Short mmCIF file of C-alpha atoms in Angstrom, two decimals:
data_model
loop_
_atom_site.label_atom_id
_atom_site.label_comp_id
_atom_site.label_asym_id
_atom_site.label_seq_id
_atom_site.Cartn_x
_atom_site.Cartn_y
_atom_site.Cartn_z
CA UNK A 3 -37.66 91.65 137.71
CA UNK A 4 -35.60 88.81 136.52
CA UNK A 5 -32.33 89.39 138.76
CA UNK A 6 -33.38 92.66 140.65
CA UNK A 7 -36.46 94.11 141.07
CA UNK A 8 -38.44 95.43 137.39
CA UNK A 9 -38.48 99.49 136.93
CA UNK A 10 -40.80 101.00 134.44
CA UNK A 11 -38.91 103.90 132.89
CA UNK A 12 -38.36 105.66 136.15
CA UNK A 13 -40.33 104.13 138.83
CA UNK A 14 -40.39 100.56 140.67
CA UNK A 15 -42.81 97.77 139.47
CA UNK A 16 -42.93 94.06 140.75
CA UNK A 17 -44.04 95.12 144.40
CA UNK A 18 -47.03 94.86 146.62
CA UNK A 19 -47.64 98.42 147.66
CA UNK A 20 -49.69 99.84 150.51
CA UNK A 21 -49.16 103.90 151.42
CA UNK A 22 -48.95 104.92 155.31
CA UNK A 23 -49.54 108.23 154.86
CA UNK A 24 -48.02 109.31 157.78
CA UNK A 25 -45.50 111.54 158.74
CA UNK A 26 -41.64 110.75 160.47
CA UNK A 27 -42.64 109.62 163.92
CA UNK A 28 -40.51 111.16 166.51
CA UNK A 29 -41.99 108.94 169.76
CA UNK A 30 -40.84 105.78 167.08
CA UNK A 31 -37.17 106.60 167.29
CA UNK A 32 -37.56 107.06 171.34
CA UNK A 33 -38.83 104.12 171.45
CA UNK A 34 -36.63 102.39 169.75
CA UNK A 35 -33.53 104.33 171.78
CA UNK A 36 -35.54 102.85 175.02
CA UNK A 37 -35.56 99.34 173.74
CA UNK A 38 -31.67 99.47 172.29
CA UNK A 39 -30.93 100.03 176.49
CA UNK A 40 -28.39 97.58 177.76
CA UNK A 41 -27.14 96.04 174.28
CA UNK A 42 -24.46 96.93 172.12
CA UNK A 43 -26.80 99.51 170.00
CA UNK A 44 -25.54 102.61 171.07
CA UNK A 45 -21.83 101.50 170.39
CA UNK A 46 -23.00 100.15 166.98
CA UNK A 47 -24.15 104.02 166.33
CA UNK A 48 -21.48 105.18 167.21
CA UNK A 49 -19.12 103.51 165.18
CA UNK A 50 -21.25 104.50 162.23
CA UNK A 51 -21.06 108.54 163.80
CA UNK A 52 -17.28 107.91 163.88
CA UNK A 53 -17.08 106.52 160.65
CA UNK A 54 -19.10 109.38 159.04
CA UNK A 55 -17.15 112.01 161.15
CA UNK A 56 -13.72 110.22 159.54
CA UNK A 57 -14.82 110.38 156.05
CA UNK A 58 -16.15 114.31 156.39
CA UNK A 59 -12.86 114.92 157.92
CA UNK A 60 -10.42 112.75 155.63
CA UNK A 61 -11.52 111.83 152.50
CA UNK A 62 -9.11 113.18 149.59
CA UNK A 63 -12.01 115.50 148.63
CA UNK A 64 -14.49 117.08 150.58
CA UNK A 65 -17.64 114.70 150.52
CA UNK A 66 -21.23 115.78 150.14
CA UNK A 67 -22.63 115.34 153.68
CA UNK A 68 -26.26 114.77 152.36
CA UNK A 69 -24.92 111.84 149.39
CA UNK A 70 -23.26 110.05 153.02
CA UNK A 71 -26.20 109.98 154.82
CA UNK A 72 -28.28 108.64 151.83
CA UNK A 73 -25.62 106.45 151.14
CA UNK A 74 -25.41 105.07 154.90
CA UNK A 75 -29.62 105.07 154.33
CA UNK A 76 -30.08 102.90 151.46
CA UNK A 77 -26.77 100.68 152.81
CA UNK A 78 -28.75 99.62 155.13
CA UNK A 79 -32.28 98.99 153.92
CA UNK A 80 -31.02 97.03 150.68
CA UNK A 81 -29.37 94.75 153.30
CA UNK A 82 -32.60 93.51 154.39
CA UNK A 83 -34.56 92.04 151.15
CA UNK A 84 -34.21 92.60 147.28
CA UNK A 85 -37.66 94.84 147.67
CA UNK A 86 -37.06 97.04 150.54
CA UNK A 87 -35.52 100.76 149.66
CA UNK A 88 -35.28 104.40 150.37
CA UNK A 89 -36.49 107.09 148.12
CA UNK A 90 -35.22 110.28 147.80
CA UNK A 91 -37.29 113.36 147.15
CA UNK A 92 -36.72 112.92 143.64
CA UNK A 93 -37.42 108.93 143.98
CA UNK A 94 -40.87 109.35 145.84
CA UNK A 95 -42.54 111.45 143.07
CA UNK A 96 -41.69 109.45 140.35
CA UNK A 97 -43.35 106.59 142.51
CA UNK A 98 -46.58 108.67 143.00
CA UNK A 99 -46.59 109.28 139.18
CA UNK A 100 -46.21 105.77 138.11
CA UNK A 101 -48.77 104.72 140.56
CA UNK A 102 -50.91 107.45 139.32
CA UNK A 103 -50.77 105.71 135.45
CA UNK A 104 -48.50 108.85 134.06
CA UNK A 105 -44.86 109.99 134.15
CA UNK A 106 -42.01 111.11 131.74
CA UNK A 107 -40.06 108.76 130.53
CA UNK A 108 -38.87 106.64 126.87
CA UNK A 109 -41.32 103.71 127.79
CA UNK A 110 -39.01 101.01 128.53
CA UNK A 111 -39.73 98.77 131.28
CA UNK A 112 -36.19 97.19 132.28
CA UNK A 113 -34.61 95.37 134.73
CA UNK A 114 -30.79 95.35 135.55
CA UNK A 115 -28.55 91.95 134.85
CA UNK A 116 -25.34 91.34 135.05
CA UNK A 117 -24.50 95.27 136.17
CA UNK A 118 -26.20 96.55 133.10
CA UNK A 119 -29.87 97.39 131.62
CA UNK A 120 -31.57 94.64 130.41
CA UNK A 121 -34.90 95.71 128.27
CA UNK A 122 -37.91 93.98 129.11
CA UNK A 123 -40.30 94.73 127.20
CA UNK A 124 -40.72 98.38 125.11
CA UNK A 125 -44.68 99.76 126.39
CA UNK A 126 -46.77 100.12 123.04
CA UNK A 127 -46.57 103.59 121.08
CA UNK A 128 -43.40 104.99 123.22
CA UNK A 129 -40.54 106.44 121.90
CA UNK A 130 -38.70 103.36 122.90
CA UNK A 131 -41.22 101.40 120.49
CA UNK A 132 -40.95 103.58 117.48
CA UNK A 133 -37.36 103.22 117.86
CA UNK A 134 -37.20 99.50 117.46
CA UNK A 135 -35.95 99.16 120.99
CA UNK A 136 -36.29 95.45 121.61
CA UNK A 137 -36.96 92.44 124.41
CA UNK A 138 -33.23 91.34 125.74
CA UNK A 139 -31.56 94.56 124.66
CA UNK A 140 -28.79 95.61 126.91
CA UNK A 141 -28.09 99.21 127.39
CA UNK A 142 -24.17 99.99 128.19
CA UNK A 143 -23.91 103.55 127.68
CA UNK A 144 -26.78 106.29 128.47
CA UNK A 145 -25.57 110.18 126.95
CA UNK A 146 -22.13 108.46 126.97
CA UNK A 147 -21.68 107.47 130.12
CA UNK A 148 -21.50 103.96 130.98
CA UNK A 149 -24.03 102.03 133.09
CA UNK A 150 -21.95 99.80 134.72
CA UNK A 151 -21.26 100.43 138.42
CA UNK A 152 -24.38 102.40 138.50
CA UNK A 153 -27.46 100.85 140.69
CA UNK A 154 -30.05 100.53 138.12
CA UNK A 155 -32.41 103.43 140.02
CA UNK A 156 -29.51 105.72 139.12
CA UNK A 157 -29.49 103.95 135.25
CA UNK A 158 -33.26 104.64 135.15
CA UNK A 159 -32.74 108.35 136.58
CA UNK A 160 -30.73 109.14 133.80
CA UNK A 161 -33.02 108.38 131.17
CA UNK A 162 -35.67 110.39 132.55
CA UNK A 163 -35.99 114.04 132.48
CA UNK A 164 -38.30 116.99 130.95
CA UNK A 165 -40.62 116.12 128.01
CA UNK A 166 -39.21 116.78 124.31
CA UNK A 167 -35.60 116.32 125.21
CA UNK A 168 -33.60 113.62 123.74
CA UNK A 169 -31.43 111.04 125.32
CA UNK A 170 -29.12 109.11 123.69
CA UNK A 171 -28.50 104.58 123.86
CA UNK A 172 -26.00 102.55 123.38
CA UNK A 173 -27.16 99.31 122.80
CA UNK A 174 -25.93 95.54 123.00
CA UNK A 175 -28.17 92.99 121.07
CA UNK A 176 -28.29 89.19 120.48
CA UNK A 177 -26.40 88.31 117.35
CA UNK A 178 -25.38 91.95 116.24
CA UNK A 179 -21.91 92.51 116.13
CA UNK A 180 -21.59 96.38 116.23
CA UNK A 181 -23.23 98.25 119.31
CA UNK A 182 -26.62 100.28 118.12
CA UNK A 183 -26.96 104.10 118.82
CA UNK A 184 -30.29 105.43 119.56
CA UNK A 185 -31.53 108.83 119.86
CA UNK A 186 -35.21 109.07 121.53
CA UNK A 187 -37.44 112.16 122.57
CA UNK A 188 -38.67 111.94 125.97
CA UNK A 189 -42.53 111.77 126.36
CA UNK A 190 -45.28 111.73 128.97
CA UNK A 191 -45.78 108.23 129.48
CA UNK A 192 -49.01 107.11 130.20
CA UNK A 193 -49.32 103.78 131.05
CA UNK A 194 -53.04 102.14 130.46
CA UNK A 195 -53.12 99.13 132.76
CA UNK A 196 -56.35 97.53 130.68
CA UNK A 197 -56.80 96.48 127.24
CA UNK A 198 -59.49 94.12 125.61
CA UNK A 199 -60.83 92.72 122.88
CA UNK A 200 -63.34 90.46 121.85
CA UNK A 201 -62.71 87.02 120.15
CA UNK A 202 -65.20 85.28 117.86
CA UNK A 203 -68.01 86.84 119.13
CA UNK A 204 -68.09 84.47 122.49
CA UNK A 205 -65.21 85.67 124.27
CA UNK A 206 -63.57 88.69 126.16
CA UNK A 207 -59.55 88.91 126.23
CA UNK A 208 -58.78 91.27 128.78
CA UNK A 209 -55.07 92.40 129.79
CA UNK A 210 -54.27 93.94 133.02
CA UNK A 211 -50.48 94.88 132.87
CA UNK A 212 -50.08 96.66 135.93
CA UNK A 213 -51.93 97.35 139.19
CA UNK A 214 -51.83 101.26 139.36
CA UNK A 215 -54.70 103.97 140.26
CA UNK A 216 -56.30 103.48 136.79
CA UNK A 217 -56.77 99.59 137.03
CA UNK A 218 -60.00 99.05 138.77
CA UNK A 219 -61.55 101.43 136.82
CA UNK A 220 -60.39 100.02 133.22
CA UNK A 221 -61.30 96.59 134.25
CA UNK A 222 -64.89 97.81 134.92
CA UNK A 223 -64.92 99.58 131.97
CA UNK A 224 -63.49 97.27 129.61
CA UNK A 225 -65.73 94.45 131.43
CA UNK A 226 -69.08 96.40 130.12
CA UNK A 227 -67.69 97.36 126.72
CA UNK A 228 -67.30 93.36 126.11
CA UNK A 229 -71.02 92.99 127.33
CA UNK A 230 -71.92 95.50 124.81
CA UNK A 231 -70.96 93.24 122.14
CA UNK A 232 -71.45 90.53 123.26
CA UNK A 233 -75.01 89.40 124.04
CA UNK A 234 -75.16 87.82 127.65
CA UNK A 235 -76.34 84.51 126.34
CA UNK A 236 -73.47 84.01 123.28
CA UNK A 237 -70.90 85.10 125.92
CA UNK A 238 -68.99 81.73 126.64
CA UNK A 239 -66.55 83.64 129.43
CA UNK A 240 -63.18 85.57 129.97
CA UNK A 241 -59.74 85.60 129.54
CA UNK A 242 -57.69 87.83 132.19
CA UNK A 243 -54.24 87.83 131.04
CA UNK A 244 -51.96 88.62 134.02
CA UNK A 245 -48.94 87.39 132.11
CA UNK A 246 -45.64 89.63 132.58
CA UNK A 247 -47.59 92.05 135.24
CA UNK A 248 -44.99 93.00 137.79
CA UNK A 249 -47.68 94.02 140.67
CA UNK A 250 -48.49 97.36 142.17
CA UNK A 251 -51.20 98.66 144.57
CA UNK A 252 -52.31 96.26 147.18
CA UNK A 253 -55.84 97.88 147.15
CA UNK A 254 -56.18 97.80 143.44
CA UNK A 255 -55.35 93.57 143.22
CA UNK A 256 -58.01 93.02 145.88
CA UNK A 257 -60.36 95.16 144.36
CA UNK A 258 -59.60 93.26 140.73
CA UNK A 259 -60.54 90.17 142.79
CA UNK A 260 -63.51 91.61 143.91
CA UNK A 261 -64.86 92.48 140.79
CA UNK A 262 -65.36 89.01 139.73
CA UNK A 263 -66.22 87.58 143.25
CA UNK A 264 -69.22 87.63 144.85
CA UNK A 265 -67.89 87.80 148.52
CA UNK A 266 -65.00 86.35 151.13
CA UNK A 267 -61.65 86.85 151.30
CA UNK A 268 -58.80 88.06 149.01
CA UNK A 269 -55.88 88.26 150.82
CA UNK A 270 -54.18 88.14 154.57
CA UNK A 271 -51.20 89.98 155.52
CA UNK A 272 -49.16 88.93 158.68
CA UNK A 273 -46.50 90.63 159.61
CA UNK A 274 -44.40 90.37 162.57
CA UNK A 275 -46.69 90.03 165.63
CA UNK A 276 -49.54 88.09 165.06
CA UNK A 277 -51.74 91.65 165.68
CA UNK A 278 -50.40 92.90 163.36
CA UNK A 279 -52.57 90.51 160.46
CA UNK A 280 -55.36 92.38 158.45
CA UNK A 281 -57.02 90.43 156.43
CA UNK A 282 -58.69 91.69 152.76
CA UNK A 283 -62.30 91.00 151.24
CA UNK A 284 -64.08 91.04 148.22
CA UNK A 285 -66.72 93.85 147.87
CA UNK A 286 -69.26 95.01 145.00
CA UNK A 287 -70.14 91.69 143.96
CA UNK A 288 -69.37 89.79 140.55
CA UNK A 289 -70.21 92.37 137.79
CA UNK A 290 -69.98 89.75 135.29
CA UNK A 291 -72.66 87.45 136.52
CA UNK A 292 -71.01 84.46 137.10
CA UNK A 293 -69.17 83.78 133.37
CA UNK A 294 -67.05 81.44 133.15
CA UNK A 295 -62.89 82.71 133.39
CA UNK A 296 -59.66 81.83 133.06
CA UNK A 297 -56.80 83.72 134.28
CA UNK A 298 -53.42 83.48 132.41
CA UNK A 299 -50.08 83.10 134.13
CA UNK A 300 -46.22 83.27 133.76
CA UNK A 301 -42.74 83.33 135.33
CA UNK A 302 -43.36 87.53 134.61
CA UNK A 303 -46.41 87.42 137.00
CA UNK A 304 -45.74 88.73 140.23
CA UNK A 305 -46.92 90.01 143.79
CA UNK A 306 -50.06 91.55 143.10
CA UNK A 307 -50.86 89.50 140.04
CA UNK A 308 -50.52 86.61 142.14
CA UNK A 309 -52.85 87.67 144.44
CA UNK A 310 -55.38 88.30 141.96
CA UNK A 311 -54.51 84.50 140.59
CA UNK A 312 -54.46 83.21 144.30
CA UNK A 313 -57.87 84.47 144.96
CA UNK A 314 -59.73 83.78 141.93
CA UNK A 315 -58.07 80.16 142.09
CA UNK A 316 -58.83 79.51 145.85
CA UNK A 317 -62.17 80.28 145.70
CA UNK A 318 -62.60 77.90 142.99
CA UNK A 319 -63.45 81.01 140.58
CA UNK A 320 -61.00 80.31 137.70
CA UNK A 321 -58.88 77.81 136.40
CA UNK A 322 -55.20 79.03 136.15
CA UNK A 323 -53.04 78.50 132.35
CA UNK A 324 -49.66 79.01 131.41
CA UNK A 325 -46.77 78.73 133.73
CA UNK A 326 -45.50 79.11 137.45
CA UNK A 327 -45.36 82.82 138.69
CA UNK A 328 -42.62 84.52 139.79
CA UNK A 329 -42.94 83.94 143.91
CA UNK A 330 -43.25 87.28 145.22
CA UNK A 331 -44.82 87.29 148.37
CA UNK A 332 -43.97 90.80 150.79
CA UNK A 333 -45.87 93.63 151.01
CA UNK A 334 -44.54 96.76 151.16
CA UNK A 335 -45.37 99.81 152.97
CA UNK A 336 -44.46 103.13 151.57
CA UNK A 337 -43.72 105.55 154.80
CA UNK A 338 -43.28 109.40 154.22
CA UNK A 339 -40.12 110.73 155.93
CA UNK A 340 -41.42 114.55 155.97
CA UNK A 341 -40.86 116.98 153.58
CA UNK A 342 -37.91 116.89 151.59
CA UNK A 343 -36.55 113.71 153.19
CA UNK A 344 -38.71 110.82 150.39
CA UNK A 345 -40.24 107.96 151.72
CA UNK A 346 -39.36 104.44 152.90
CA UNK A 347 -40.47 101.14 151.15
CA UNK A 348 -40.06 98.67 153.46
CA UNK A 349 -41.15 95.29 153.78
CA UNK A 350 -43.37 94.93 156.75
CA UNK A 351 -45.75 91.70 155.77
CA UNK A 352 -46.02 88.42 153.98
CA UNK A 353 -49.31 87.72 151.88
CA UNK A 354 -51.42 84.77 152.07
CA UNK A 355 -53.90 83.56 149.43
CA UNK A 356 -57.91 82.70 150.71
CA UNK A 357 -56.63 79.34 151.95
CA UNK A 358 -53.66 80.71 154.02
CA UNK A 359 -50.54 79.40 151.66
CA UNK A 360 -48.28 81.46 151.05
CA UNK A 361 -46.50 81.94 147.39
CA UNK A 362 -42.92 83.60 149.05
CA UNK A 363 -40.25 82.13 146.64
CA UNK A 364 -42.44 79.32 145.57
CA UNK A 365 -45.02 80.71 142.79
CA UNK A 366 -48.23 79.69 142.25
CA UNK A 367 -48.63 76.84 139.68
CA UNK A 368 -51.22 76.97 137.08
CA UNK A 369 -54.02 73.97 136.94
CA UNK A 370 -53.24 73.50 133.26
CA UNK A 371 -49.22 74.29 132.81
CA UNK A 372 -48.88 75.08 128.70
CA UNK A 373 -45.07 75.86 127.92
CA UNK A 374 -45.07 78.65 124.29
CA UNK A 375 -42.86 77.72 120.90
CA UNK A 376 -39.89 80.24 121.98
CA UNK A 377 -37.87 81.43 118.82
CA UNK A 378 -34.23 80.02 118.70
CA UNK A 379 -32.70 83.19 119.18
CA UNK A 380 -35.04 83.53 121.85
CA UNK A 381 -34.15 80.37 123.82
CA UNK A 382 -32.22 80.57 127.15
CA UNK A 383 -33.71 84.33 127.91
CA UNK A 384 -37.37 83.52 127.83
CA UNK A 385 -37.28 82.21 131.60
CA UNK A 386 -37.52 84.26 134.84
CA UNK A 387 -35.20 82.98 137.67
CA UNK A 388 -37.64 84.22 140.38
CA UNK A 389 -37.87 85.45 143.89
CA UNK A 390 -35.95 82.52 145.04
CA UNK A 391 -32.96 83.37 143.01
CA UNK A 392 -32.45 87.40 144.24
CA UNK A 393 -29.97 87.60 146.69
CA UNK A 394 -31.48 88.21 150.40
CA UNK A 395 -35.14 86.96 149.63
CA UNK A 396 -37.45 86.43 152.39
CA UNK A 397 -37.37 82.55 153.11
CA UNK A 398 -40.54 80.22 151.94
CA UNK A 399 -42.75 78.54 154.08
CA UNK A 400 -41.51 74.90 152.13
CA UNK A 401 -39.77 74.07 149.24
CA UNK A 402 -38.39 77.06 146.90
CA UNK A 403 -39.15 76.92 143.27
CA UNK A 404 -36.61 79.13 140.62
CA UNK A 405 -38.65 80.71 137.88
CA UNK A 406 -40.42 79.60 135.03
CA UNK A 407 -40.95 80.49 131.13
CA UNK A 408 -42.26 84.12 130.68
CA UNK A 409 -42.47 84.35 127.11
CA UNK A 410 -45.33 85.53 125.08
CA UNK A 411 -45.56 85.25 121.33
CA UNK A 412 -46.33 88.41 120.06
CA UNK A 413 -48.77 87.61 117.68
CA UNK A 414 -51.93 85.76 119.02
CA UNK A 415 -51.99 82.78 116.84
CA UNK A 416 -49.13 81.62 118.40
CA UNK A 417 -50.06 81.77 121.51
CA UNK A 418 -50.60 78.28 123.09
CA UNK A 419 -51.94 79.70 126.42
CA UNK A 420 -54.22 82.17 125.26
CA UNK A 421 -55.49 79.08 122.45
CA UNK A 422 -55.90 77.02 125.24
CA UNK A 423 -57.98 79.24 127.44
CA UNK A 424 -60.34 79.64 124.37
CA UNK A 425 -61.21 76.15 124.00
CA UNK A 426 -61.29 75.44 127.73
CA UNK A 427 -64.27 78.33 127.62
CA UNK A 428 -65.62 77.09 124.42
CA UNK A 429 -65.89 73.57 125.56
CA UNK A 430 -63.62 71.74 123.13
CA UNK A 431 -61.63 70.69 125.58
CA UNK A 432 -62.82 69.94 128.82
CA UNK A 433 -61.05 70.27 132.17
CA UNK A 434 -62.59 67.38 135.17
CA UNK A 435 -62.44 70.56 137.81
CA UNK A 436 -63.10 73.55 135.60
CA UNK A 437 -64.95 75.56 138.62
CA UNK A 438 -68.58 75.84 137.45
CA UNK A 439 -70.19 79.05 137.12
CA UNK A 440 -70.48 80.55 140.94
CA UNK A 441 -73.91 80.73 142.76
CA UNK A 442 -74.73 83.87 144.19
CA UNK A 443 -72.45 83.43 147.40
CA UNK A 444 -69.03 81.96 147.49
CA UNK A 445 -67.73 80.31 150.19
CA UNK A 446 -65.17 81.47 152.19
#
């Protein structure tokens, strides 16, 4: 997500997604025709009919009329923000796997920099894991064909396909002077957006790393496993570590919210017409009776991770630690084209947290900022650049803010945030507006 939008191994991350499950909509495109009437529209058109015509007709080789269209397609939509798209066939089911918590893939999340891959972050028991595929690894060449030129959906593409065939990397790192080969197996990837533990017997650490299908569930889940073993009265509170979680499901970050609010609101959208604002709500109640938490942030924590922050932060439910988020801010509404034709992500809203701000290319800052001990060879890639740096972002409502640190240590006794969020629950150190522990309503 740091210069263009974050892929897991062969499906888009670091949105806001809701689904309109809905067809193509003929009476739309009348519509539309009706209200182009007496402008410059139609000519518009058809230049772009004459243009397509001239290329069918003259080209040195004899073009692929379907690869124009798509072309002229995603021309256009990428010209509106970094987050808007179209989706093939091929594109829209590997969107409804990776929302669904399970596709094929090497288990590399990666982002594209500078016209090549840029690694991430390797997922936990992948092939890309077990290969030593690292953080900051570029990849040049993928089955020996170079990445550059290629748009980094196309990059991703390539490294997909069936289970238990290999791929082969070519890989740039930091400080090694020959380029690495690597041979991986593909695998089903199943991506578990929930982990926990338990720390000292007062405490639960819980990680969400993605908002997919599977998240509400393995939040509840991992929520009463920590109650199991940890008595009610010894528990001092929670961590929820949103750090490095690149978003997902709109419907799964409000109902995160809602697990550990009582009542009000999550989250507004507005989009262009002021009818067109829904507006989201906590339901179910707090399942975790009003224990003290702390949510961790970072320059990797985006759209619906913000949300979740926003929420639990505006209704005084948590205090925030680490660093500024990223600054995404859009939703985006997946729109079925008919079968055959994939789907349309397009931006068609702006979120705003409980008390109406909006976090579009500004982030939201955590009450207690804590900056991690980043290794030497480290420094200079541990920081995001954020929303406000991709070309074509949506404007913010006030002053744009670029990024912040995103690195976390890898082992936990390094980590300053997470060591800070313990003793802010444990009482050693105290915070003057820690939010006290809810009553049974919470105001909206």
């Amino acid at each position: 997500m740091r210069k263009n939008s974050v892929f897991f191994l062969g499906a888009l991350a670091g949105t806001c997604l809701t689904l309109l499950v809905s067809g193509p909509r003929s009476e739309f495109w009348i519509n539309a025709a009706k209200a182009a009437a007496g402008s410059d529209t139609y000519a518009q058109l058809n230049l772009l009919g004459d243009v397509f015509e001239r290329i069918r007709t003259d080209y040195v080789e004899k073009p692929d009329d379907g690869k124009l269209v798509e072309g002229a397609i995603n021309g256009m939509v990428t010209s509106l923000d970094p987050h808007s798209r179209y989706m093939n066939e091929q594109s829209w089911r590997d969107m409804q796997e990776t929302t669904q918590g399970e596709f094929g893939g090497l288990g590399i999340e990666v982002t594209m920099e500078d016209g090549l891959v840029k690694v991430v972050s390797p997922m936990d028991g992948t092939p890309a894991a077990r290969a030593g595929i690292m953080s900051g690894d570029l990849i040049t060449y993928i089955d020996g064909e170079a990445v550059q030129g290629l748009t980094l959906e196309q990059a991703v593409n390539k490294m997909k396909g069936p289970v238990h065939t290999s791929t082969k990397l070519k890989i740039e790192r930091k400080n090694v002077d020959q380029p690495i080969d690597v041979s991986l197996e593909r695998e089903i990837i199943q991506v578990k957006p929930v982990s926990f533990h338990t720390d000292g017997g007062d405490i639960g650490y819980i990680r969400v790393s993605s908002f997919n299908e599977q998240t509400e569930d393995g939040l509840k889940k991992a929520i009463a496993d920590v109650s199991k073993e940890i008595p009610q009265d010894k528990l001092a509170g929670y961590v929820l570590d949103l750090r490095n979680n690149p978003g997902g499901l709109l419907d799964q970050a409000v109902d995160v919210s809602g697990t550990f609010l009582a009542r009000g609101e999550v989250v507004s959208t507005r989009g262009r017409t002021p009818d067109e604002t829904q507006r989201y709500t906590a339901k179910g109640g707090d399942i975790t009776k009003g224990k003290k938490l702390v949510v961790l942030i970072n320059g990797g924590s985006a759209s619906a991770s913000e949300i979740v922050a926003g929420a639990l932060h505006d209704h005084k439910r948590a205090t925030l630690i680490g660093t500024r988020s990223f600054g995404k801010g859009s939703v985006q509404t997946i729109i079925p084209l008919g079968t055959g034709n994939g789907a349309l992500a397009l931006t068609t809203a702006r979120y705003f947290t409980p008390s109406g701000r909006s976090i579009q290319a500004q982030g939201i800052t955590p009450d207690i900022e804590v900056l991690q001990d980043v290794p030497d060879e480290l420094k200079g890639r541990s920081d995001t650049k954020g929303e406000a740096s991709m070309r074509g972002h949506l404007s913010a409502d006030g002053a744009e803010q670029t990024g912040s640190q995103a690195y976390v240590p890898p082992d936990e006794k390094n980590d300053k945030a997470l060591a800070a969020a313990y003793d802010l629950l444990r009482g050693v150190t105290v915070k003057a507006d820690m939010p006290p522990a809810p009553k049974t309503t919470v105001p909206n």
